CSV table of C-alpha atoms in Angstrom, one decimal:
chain,number,residue,atom,x,y,z
A,15,UNK,CA,0.0,0.0,0.0
A,16,UNK,CA,1.3,3.5,-0.9
A,17,UNK,CA,2.2,6.0,1.8
A,18,UNK,CA,0.7,9.4,0.8
A,19,UNK,CA,0.4,13.0,2.0
A,20,UNK,CA,-2.7,14.9,0.8
A,21,UNK,CA,-3.1,18.6,1.4
A,22,UNK,CA,-5.0,21.8,0.7
A,23,UNK,CA,-3.8,25.4,1.0
A,24,UNK,CA,-6.0,28.6,1.0
A,25,UNK,CA,-5.9,32.0,2.6
A,26,UNK,CA,-6.6,32.3,6.3
A,27,UNK,CA,-8.7,35.4,5.8
A,28,UNK,CA,-11.0,36.5,3.0
A,29,UNK,CA,-8.9,39.7,2.6
A,30,UNK,CA,-5.7,38.2,1.4
A,31,UNK,CA,-3.0,40.9,2.0
A,32,UNK,CA,-4.1,42.9,-1.0
A,33,UNK,CA,-3.2,40.1,-3.4
A,34,UNK,CA,-5.8,38.3,-5.5
A,35,UNK,CA,-6.0,34.6,-4.5
A,36,UNK,CA,-6.1,32.9,-7.9
A,37,UNK,CA,-4.4,30.1,-9.7
A,38,UNK,CA,-1.7,32.3,-11.2
A,39,UNK,CA,-0.7,33.9,-7.9
A,40,UNK,CA,-0.8,30.6,-6.0
A,41,UNK,CA,1.6,29.1,-8.5
A,42,UNK,CA,3.8,32.2,-8.3
A,43,UNK,CA,4.0,31.9,-4.5
A,44,UNK,CA,4.9,28.2,-4.8
A,45,UNK,CA,7.6,28.8,-7.4
A,46,UNK,CA,9.1,31.5,-5.3
A,47,UNK,CA,9.6,29.0,-2.4
A,48,UNK,CA,10.9,26.3,-4.8
A,49,UNK,CA,13.6,28.7,-6.1
A,50,UNK,CA,14.4,29.8,-2.5
A,51,UNK,CA,14.9,26.1,-1.4
A,52,UNK,CA,16.8,25.0,-4.5
A,53,UNK,CA,14.2,22.6,-5.7
A,54,UNK,CA,12.9,22.1,-9.3
A,55,UNK,CA,9.4,22.2,-10.8
A,56,UNK,CA,7.8,21.2,-14.1
A,57,UNK,CA,4.4,21.7,-15.7
A,58,UNK,CA,2.6,18.4,-16.5
A,59,UNK,CA,-1.0,17.9,-17.7
A,60,UNK,CA,-2.5,20.7,-15.6
A,61,UNK,CA,-0.3,20.0,-12.5
A,62,UNK,CA,2.7,21.8,-11.1
A,63,UNK,CA,5.2,19.1,-10.3
A,64,UNK,CA,7.8,19.9,-7.6
A,65,UNK,CA,10.8,17.7,-7.3
A,66,UNK,CA,12.6,17.6,-4.0
A,67,UNK,CA,14.9,14.7,-4.8
A,68,UNK,CA,15.1,11.8,-7.3
A,69,UNK,CA,11.8,9.9,-7.1
A,70,UNK,CA,10.5,12.6,-4.7
A,71,UNK,CA,7.7,14.7,-6.1
A,72,UNK,CA,4.8,16.9,-4.9
A,73,UNK,CA,1.8,17.4,-7.2
A,74,UNK,CA,0.0,20.8,-7.0
A,75,UNK,CA,-3.3,21.6,-8.7
A,76,UNK,CA,-5.7,24.5,-8.5
A,77,UNK,CA,-9.2,23.3,-7.7
A,78,UNK,CA,-12.3,25.0,-6.3
A,79,UNK,CA,-10.4,28.1,-5.3
A,80,UNK,CA,-7.8,26.1,-3.4
A,81,UNK,CA,-4.3,24.9,-4.0
A,82,UNK,CA,-4.3,21.2,-3.4
A,83,UNK,CA,-2.3,18.1,-4.1
A,84,UNK,CA,-0.6,15.1,-2.9
A,85,UNK,CA,2.8,13.2,-2.7
A,86,UNK,CA,3.5,9.5,-2.7
A,87,UNK,CA,6.4,9.2,-0.3
A,88,UNK,CA,7.1,5.5,0.1
A,89,UNK,CA,9.6,5.2,-2.8
A,90,UNK,CA,11.7,8.2,-1.9
A,91,UNK,CA,11.6,7.4,1.8
A,92,UNK,CA,10.8,8.7,5.3
A,93,UNK,CA,13.2,11.7,5.0
A,94,UNK,CA,11.4,12.8,1.9
A,95,UNK,CA,8.1,12.4,3.8
A,96,UNK,CA,9.4,14.9,6.4
A,97,UNK,CA,10.7,17.2,3.7
A,98,UNK,CA,7.3,17.4,2.0
A,99,UNK,CA,5.6,18.5,5.2
A,100,UNK,CA,8.4,21.0,5.8
A,101,UNK,CA,7.9,22.5,2.4
A,102,UNK,CA,4.1,22.8,2.8
A,103,UNK,CA,4.5,24.4,6.2
A,104,UNK,CA,7.1,26.9,4.9
A,105,UNK,CA,4.8,27.8,2.0
A,106,UNK,CA,1.8,28.2,4.4
A,107,UNK,CA,3.8,30.3,6.9
A,108,UNK,CA,5.5,32.5,4.2
A,109,UNK,CA,2.2,33.3,2.4
A,110,UNK,CA,-0.1,33.3,5.5
A,111,UNK,CA,-2.1,30.3,4.2
A,112,UNK,CA,-4.2,27.8,6.0
A,113,UNK,CA,-2.8,24.3,5.6
A,114,UNK,CA,-4.8,21.1,5.9
A,115,UNK,CA,-2.8,17.8,5.7
A,116,UNK,CA,-4.0,14.2,5.6
A,117,UNK,CA,-1.1,12.0,6.8
A,118,UNK,CA,-2.0,8.5,7.9
A,119,UNK,CA,1.5,8.0,9.4
A,120,UNK,CA,0.6,10.5,12.0
A,121,UNK,CA,3.9,12.4,11.6
A,122,UNK,CA,2.2,15.7,10.8
A,123,UNK,CA,0.6,15.7,14.2
A,124,UNK,CA,3.1,13.8,16.5
A,125,UNK,CA,6.5,14.6,14.8
A,126,UNK,CA,7.9,11.3,15.9
A,127,UNK,CA,10.2,10.5,13.0
A,128,UNK,CA,11.7,7.2,14.3
A,129,UNK,CA,8.2,5.7,15.1
A,130,UNK,CA,6.9,6.8,11.7
A,131,UNK,CA,9.8,5.3,9.9
A,132,UNK,CA,9.7,2.0,11.7
A,133,UNK,CA,5.9,1.5,11.7
A,134,UNK,CA,5.2,2.7,8.2
A,135,UNK,CA,8.2,2.8,5.9
A,136,UNK,CA,10.3,-0.1,7.3
A,137,UNK,CA,7.2,-2.2,7.6
A,138,UNK,CA,6.2,-1.4,4.0
A,139,UNK,CA,9.7,-2.3,2.8
A,140,UNK,CA,9.7,-5.6,4.8
A,141,UNK,CA,6.3,-6.5,3.3
A,142,UNK,CA,7.6,-5.7,-0.1
A,143,UNK,CA,10.7,-7.8,0.3
A,144,UNK,CA,8.6,-10.7,1.5
A,145,UNK,CA,6.3,-10.3,-1.5
A,146,UNK,CA,8.9,-10.1,-4.3
A,147,UNK,CA,11.2,-12.7,-2.9
A,148,UNK,CA,8.6,-15.3,-3.8
A,149,UNK,CA,8.1,-14.1,-7.4
A,150,UNK,CA,8.9,-16.2,-10.3
A,151,UNK,CA,11.8,-14.6,-12.2
A,152,UNK,CA,10.4,-15.9,-15.5
A,153,UNK,CA,7.3,-13.8,-15.1
A,154,UNK,CA,7.9,-10.5,-13.3
A,155,UNK,CA,11.1,-8.4,-13.3
A,156,UNK,CA,10.2,-4.9,-12.2
A,157,UNK,CA,8.9,-3.4,-8.9
A,158,UNK,CA,8.7,0.2,-7.8
A,159,UNK,CA,9.7,1.2,-11.4
A,160,UNK,CA,8.4,4.6,-12.5
A,161,UNK,CA,5.4,4.0,-14.7
A,162,UNK,CA,5.9,7.1,-16.9
A,163,UNK,CA,9.5,6.1,-17.9
A,164,UNK,CA,10.6,3.6,-20.5
A,165,UNK,CA,10.4,-0.1,-19.8
A,166,UNK,CA,13.9,-1.6,-19.1
A,167,UNK,CA,15.1,-4.8,-20.6
A,168,UNK,CA,14.9,-7.9,-18.4
A,169,UNK,CA,18.1,-8.8,-16.6
A,170,UNK,CA,18.6,-12.4,-15.8
A,171,UNK,CA,17.5,-13.5,-12.3
A,172,UNK,CA,17.1,-9.9,-11.2
A,173,UNK,CA,14.3,-7.5,-10.2
A,174,UNK,CA,14.8,-4.0,-11.4
A,175,UNK,CA,13.9,-1.2,-9.1
A,176,UNK,CA,14.1,2.6,-9.3
A,177,UNK,CA,17.5,2.6,-7.6
A,178,UNK,CA,19.3,-0.6,-8.9
A,179,UNK,CA,18.7,-4.2,-9.8
A,180,UNK,CA,18.4,-6.7,-6.9
A,181,UNK,CA,19.1,-10.4,-7.6
A,182,UNK,CA,16.4,-12.8,-6.5
A,183,UNK,CA,19.1,-14.5,-4.4
A,184,UNK,CA,19.7,-11.2,-2.6
A,185,UNK,CA,16.0,-10.6,-2.0
A,186,UNK,CA,15.4,-14.1,-0.7
A,187,UNK,CA,18.4,-13.7,1.7
A,188,UNK,CA,16.8,-10.5,3.1
A,189,UNK,CA,13.5,-12.2,3.6
A,190,UNK,CA,14.9,-15.3,5.2
A,191,UNK,CA,17.4,-13.5,7.5
A,192,UNK,CA,14.9,-11.0,8.7
A,193,UNK,CA,17.5,-8.2,8.0
A,194,UNK,CA,15.4,-6.4,5.4
A,195,UNK,CA,15.2,-3.3,7.5
A,196,UNK,CA,19.1,-3.1,7.4
A,197,UNK,CA,18.8,-3.0,3.6
A,198,UNK,CA,16.2,-0.2,3.7
A,199,UNK,CA,18.8,2.5,3.5
A,200,UNK,CA,20.0,0.9,0.2
A,201,UNK,CA,16.5,1.2,-1.2
A,202,UNK,CA,15.1,4.5,0.1
A,203,UNK,CA,16.6,7.6,-1.5
A,204,UNK,CA,16.1,9.7,1.6
A,205,UNK,CA,16.2,7.6,4.7
A,206,UNK,CA,17.1,10.1,7.4
A,207,UNK,CA,15.7,13.6,8.2
A,208,UNK,CA,19.0,15.1,7.1
A,209,UNK,CA,20.7,14.7,3.8
A,210,UNK,CA,23.5,12.3,4.8
A,211,UNK,CA,26.0,10.4,2.7
A,212,UNK,CA,23.4,7.7,1.9
A,213,UNK,CA,21.1,10.4,0.5
A,214,UNK,CA,23.7,11.7,-2.0
A,215,UNK,CA,24.9,8.2,-3.0
A,216,UNK,CA,21.3,6.9,-3.5
A,217,UNK,CA,20.4,10.0,-5.5
A,218,UNK,CA,23.4,9.3,-7.7
A,219,UNK,CA,22.3,5.6,-8.1
A,220,UNK,CA,18.8,6.7,-9.3
A,221,UNK,CA,20.5,8.8,-12.0
A,222,UNK,CA,22.9,6.0,-12.9
A,223,UNK,CA,20.2,3.3,-13.0
A,224,UNK,CA,17.5,5.2,-14.9
A,225,UNK,CA,18.9,8.2,-16.7
A,226,UNK,CA,22.6,7.8,-17.4
A,227,UNK,CA,23.3,7.1,-21.1
A,228,UNK,CA,27.0,6.2,-20.4
A,229,UNK,CA,28.1,8.3,-23.3
A,230,UNK,CA,30.7,11.1,-23.5
A,231,UNK,CA,29.7,14.5,-22.1
A,232,UNK,CA,30.5,16.2,-25.3
A,233,UNK,CA,27.8,14.3,-27.2
A,234,UNK,CA,25.0,16.4,-25.8
A,235,UNK,CA,23.9,19.0,-23.2
A,236,UNK,CA,21.9,16.2,-21.5
A,237,UNK,CA,24.9,13.8,-21.3
A,238,UNK,CA,27.0,16.5,-19.8
A,239,UNK,CA,24.3,17.5,-17.2
A,240,UNK,CA,23.7,13.9,-16.1
A,241,UNK,CA,27.3,12.8,-16.0
A,242,UNK,CA,28.3,15.8,-13.9
A,243,UNK,CA,25.5,15.6,-11.5
A,244,UNK,CA,26.3,11.9,-10.9
A,245,UNK,CA,30.0,12.8,-10.2
A,246,UNK,CA,29.0,15.6,-7.9
A,247,UNK,CA,26.6,13.5,-5.9
A,248,UNK,CA,29.0,10.5,-5.6
A,249,UNK,CA,31.9,12.7,-4.6
A,250,UNK,CA,29.7,14.5,-2.0
A,251,UNK,CA,28.8,11.1,-0.5
A,252,UNK,CA,32.4,9.9,-0.5
A,253,UNK,CA,33.6,13.1,1.3
A,254,UNK,CA,30.9,12.6,4.0
A,255,UNK,CA,31.5,8.8,4.5
A,256,UNK,CA,34.3,6.9,2.7
A,257,UNK,CA,33.1,3.6,4.2
A,258,UNK,CA,29.7,3.7,2.5
A,259,UNK,CA,29.3,1.0,-0.2
A,260,UNK,CA,30.2,2.7,-3.4
A,261,UNK,CA,29.6,2.1,-7.2
A,262,UNK,CA,33.3,2.3,-8.0
A,263,UNK,CA,33.2,0.9,-11.5
A,264,UNK,CA,30.4,3.2,-12.6
A,265,UNK,CA,31.9,6.3,-11.0
A,266,UNK,CA,35.2,5.8,-12.8
A,267,UNK,CA,33.4,5.1,-16.1
A,268,UNK,CA,31.4,8.4,-15.8
A,269,UNK,CA,34.5,10.3,-14.8
A,270,UNK,CA,36.2,9.1,-17.9
A,271,UNK,CA,33.2,10.0,-20.1
A,272,UNK,CA,33.3,13.6,-18.6
A,273,UNK,CA,37.2,13.8,-18.7
A,274,UNK,CA,37.0,14.4,-14.9
A,275,UNK,CA,39.9,13.5,-12.6
A,276,UNK,CA,38.3,11.1,-10.1
A,277,UNK,CA,38.9,11.2,-6.3
A,278,UNK,CA,40.7,8.3,-4.7
A,279,UNK,CA,38.4,5.2,-4.5
A,280,UNK,CA,40.9,2.3,-4.5
A,281,UNK,CA,39.7,1.4,-1.0
A,282,UNK,CA,36.0,1.8,-1.7
A,283,UNK,CA,33.6,-0.9,-0.4
A,284,UNK,CA,31.8,-2.2,-3.5
A,285,UNK,CA,28.1,-1.6,-3.6
A,286,UNK,CA,27.3,-4.5,-5.8
A,287,UNK,CA,28.9,-7.2,-7.9
A,288,UNK,CA,26.6,-6.3,-10.7
A,289,UNK,CA,26.8,-3.4,-13.2
A,290,UNK,CA,24.3,-0.6,-12.6
A,291,UNK,CA,22.5,1.2,-15.4
A,292,UNK,CA,19.4,0.2,-17.3
A,293,UNK,CA,20.4,2.3,-20.3
A,294,UNK,CA,23.4,0.0,-20.9
A,295,UNK,CA,20.8,-2.4,-22.3
A,296,UNK,CA,17.8,-2.1,-24.7
A,297,UNK,CA,14.9,0.0,-23.5
A,298,UNK,CA,11.2,-0.2,-24.6
A,299,UNK,CA,8.5,2.4,-25.2
A,300,UNK,CA,4.8,2.1,-26.0
A,301,UNK,CA,2.8,3.6,-28.8
A,302,UNK,CA,-0.8,2.5,-29.0
A,303,UNK,CA,-1.1,-1.3,-29.0
A,304,UNK,CA,2.6,-1.9,-29.7
A,305,UNK,CA,5.9,-1.6,-27.8
A,306,UNK,CA,9.2,-1.0,-29.6
A,307,UNK,CA,12.8,-1.4,-28.6
A,308,UNK,CA,15.7,1.0,-28.8
A,309,UNK,CA,19.4,0.9,-27.7
A,310,UNK,CA,19.5,2.6,-24.2
A,311,UNK,CA,22.1,5.1,-25.3
A,312,UNK,CA,19.8,6.7,-27.9
A,313,UNK,CA,18.7,10.3,-27.2
A,314,UNK,CA,15.2,11.6,-27.9
A,315,UNK,CA,15.1,14.6,-30.2
A,316,UNK,CA,13.2,17.3,-28.2
A,317,UNK,CA,13.8,20.0,-30.9
A,318,UNK,CA,12.4,18.3,-33.9
A,319,UNK,CA,8.7,17.9,-33.0
A,320,UNK,CA,7.5,16.5,-36.3
A,321,UNK,CA,5.0,13.8,-37.0
A,322,UNK,CA,7.6,11.1,-36.2
A,323,UNK,CA,9.4,10.6,-32.9
A,324,UNK,CA,13.2,10.9,-33.6
A,325,UNK,CA,15.8,8.9,-31.6
A,326,UNK,CA,19.5,9.1,-32.3
A,327,UNK,CA,23.0,8.4,-31.0
A,328,UNK,CA,24.8,11.1,-33.0
A,329,UNK,CA,27.0,11.0,-36.1
A,330,UNK,CA,30.2,10.8,-34.1
A,331,UNK,CA,28.9,8.1,-31.7
A,332,UNK,CA,27.3,5.5,-34.0
A,333,UNK,CA,25.6,7.5,-36.7
A,334,UNK,CA,22.1,6.1,-36.3
A,335,UNK,CA,18.7,7.7,-36.6
A,336,UNK,CA,15.4,6.0,-35.7
A,337,UNK,CA,12.1,7.6,-36.7
A,338,UNK,CA,8.8,6.1,-35.6
A,339,UNK,CA,5.1,7.0,-35.3
A,340,UNK,CA,1.8,5.1,-35.3
A,341,UNK,CA,-1.5,5.6,-37.2
A,342,UNK,CA,-4.8,4.1,-36.0
A,343,UNK,CA,-7.7,3.4,-38.5
A,344,UNK,CA,-10.8,3.1,-36.4
A,345,UNK,CA,-13.4,0.7,-37.7
A,346,UNK,CA,-11.1,-1.0,-40.3
A,347,UNK,CA,-8.0,-3.1,-40.5
A,348,UNK,CA,-4.6,-1.4,-41.0
A,349,UNK,CA,-2.9,-2.0,-44.4
A,350,UNK,CA,0.6,-1.5,-45.7
A,351,UNK,CA,1.0,1.8,-47.5
A,352,UNK,CA,2.9,1.3,-50.8
A,353,UNK,CA,4.3,4.9,-50.9
A,354,UNK,CA,6.1,4.3,-47.6
A,355,UNK,CA,8.5,1.9,-49.4
A,356,UNK,CA,9.4,4.3,-52.2
A,357,UNK,CA,11.8,6.6,-50.3
A,358,UNK,CA,14.8,5.5,-52.3
A,359,UNK,CA,16.0,2.9,-54.7
A,360,UNK,CA,14.9,-0.4,-53.2
A,361,UNK,CA,17.6,-3.1,-53.0
A,362,UNK,CA,15.4,-5.6,-51.2
A,363,UNK,CA,11.7,-5.7,-50.1
A,364,UNK,CA,10.8,-8.3,-47.6
A,365,UNK,CA,7.6,-9.4,-45.7
A,366,UNK,CA,7.8,-11.3,-42.4
A,367,UNK,CA,6.0,-11.8,-39.1
A,368,UNK,CA,6.8,-10.0,-35.9
A,369,UNK,CA,5.0,-12.0,-33.3
A,370,UNK,CA,1.3,-11.7,-34.0
A,371,UNK,CA,1.9,-8.7,-36.3
A,372,UNK,CA,2.8,-8.5,-40.0
A,373,UNK,CA,5.8,-6.5,-41.1
A,374,UNK,CA,7.3,-5.2,-44.4
A,375,UNK,CA,10.7,-3.6,-44.8
A,376,UNK,CA,12.5,-2.0,-47.7
A,377,UNK,CA,16.3,-1.7,-47.8
A,378,UNK,CA,17.5,1.0,-50.0
A,379,UNK,CA,20.7,1.5,-52.0
A,380,UNK,CA,23.3,3.8,-50.3
A,381,UNK,CA,22.6,7.4,-50.9
A,382,UNK,CA,25.0,10.4,-50.8
A,383,UNK,CA,23.5,13.3,-48.9
A,384,UNK,CA,25.6,16.4,-48.1
A,385,UNK,CA,28.8,14.4,-48.3
A,386,UNK,CA,27.4,11.5,-46.1
A,387,UNK,CA,26.7,8.0,-47.3
A,388,UNK,CA,23.4,7.0,-45.7
A,389,UNK,CA,21.9,3.5,-45.6
A,390,UNK,CA,18.2,3.7,-45.2
A,391,UNK,CA,15.4,1.3,-44.2
A,392,UNK,CA,11.7,1.9,-44.2
A,393,UNK,CA,9.4,-0.5,-42.4
A,394,UNK,CA,5.7,-0.9,-41.4
A,395,UNK,CA,4.3,-3.2,-38.8
A,396,UNK,CA,0.5,-3.7,-38.7
A,397,UNK,CA,-1.8,-5.3,-36.2
A,398,UNK,CA,-5.5,-4.8,-36.0
A,399,UNK,CA,-6.3,-1.2,-36.7
A,400,UNK,CA,-2.8,0.1,-36.0
A,401,UNK,CA,0.1,0.7,-38.3
A,402,UNK,CA,3.6,1.4,-37.0
A,403,UNK,CA,5.7,3.4,-39.4
A,404,UNK,CA,9.5,3.3,-39.1
A,405,UNK,CA,12.5,4.8,-40.8
A,406,UNK,CA,16.0,3.7,-39.8
A,407,UNK,CA,19.2,5.5,-41.1
A,408,UNK,CA,22.7,4.1,-40.6
A,409,UNK,CA,26.0,5.7,-41.6
A,410,UNK,CA,27.9,2.4,-41.8
A,411,UNK,CA,27.4,-0.5,-44.2
A,412,UNK,CA,26.5,-4.0,-43.1
A,413,UNK,CA,23.9,-3.1,-40.5
A,414,UNK,CA,20.9,-4.8,-42.1
A,415,UNK,CA,20.7,-7.4,-39.4
A,416,UNK,CA,20.9,-4.6,-36.7
A,417,UNK,CA,18.0,-2.8,-38.3
A,418,UNK,CA,16.0,-6.0,-38.6
A,419,UNK,CA,16.6,-6.8,-34.9
A,420,UNK,CA,15.1,-3.4,-34.0
A,421,UNK,CA,12.0,-4.0,-36.1
A,422,UNK,CA,11.7,-7.5,-34.6
A,423,UNK,CA,11.7,-6.0,-31.1
A,424,UNK,CA,8.2,-4.7,-31.6
A,425,UNK,CA,5.6,-6.5,-29.5
A,426,UNK,CA,1.8,-6.4,-29.2
A,427,UNK,CA,0.9,-4.9,-25.8
A,428,UNK,CA,-2.9,-4.3,-26.0
């Protein structure tokens, strides 16, 4: 069961300090405190999303002349739970607002952190370990994975979480030994009230596990931002406690990618024998009734917002472009579109099955464009009333099998 905080904020008095109480001013006040406290915020589908730490978010929404929202705190941890309440109280105090909080842990009223952590967060974690340690690794392989992100590739005999992959053997050992609480600080991002070494290390692990592309910083602004934030967090953790289990291999790899001189870590206690980082493998995304696969190091093109989604690794780092979109034909079966396979001089046209779907792919003769030799593939995959349209561009010869493997990664997920 999730652990949540729900709240409402509104003026204490009808006359509100000469300022109109409306959605715009409520958001302005919230953003002012976000900036003051060094947090980040985003707009998402009518909500203001405030991020206090990796996996730690507060959702704000204007509704019925009130600023209201909630936060699910059991993934980020008990320290985050406290931070949410602190943020809400500071906002209420600063802007003279009336704050109502629904907090089933009782912390908002009693302020007993240790009791709240033991009774609610550690018990929830123990129950979770007991549950997943009995799972069949051939069926389920994710828990507490962020639903809005990509789907990671299955890793043999492991369960993938927001922070790292845990082996089934490790989880069963926790459950059988009764020591699951001791492992809670390896799971929760923010386990104490203060931001200790574990907080900084675990924040880095979330970035390593979910977001790091393991590519050179010079490839893109995003690579540079992620690589440097990981280095900063890990070095902060190391400076606070050099005995904390540490992802030595990944730290040195990211330092190399950023051309950063690493701190001394020869004596570091290893965090895990396994490599951390879901983007070292294939990742999967869903469009309509199909899921398609991509190499984890591919970036999403946020600038080119055309009809097709564009993923790429960059000309200097592989030279691949992957374009994809889906069309739905309500009330009739999807069909192959002949014109889709006329984007160049066709060397080979092939039909094949992709699971339950039908596929067609055209491989074109190499084409010289602006001094580059490009090798193009057009494909369509159809199932029911949906058609997936794909273009793949390579800058190296001999990658027909690679392109076919990507097309064959598509799965029906209705």
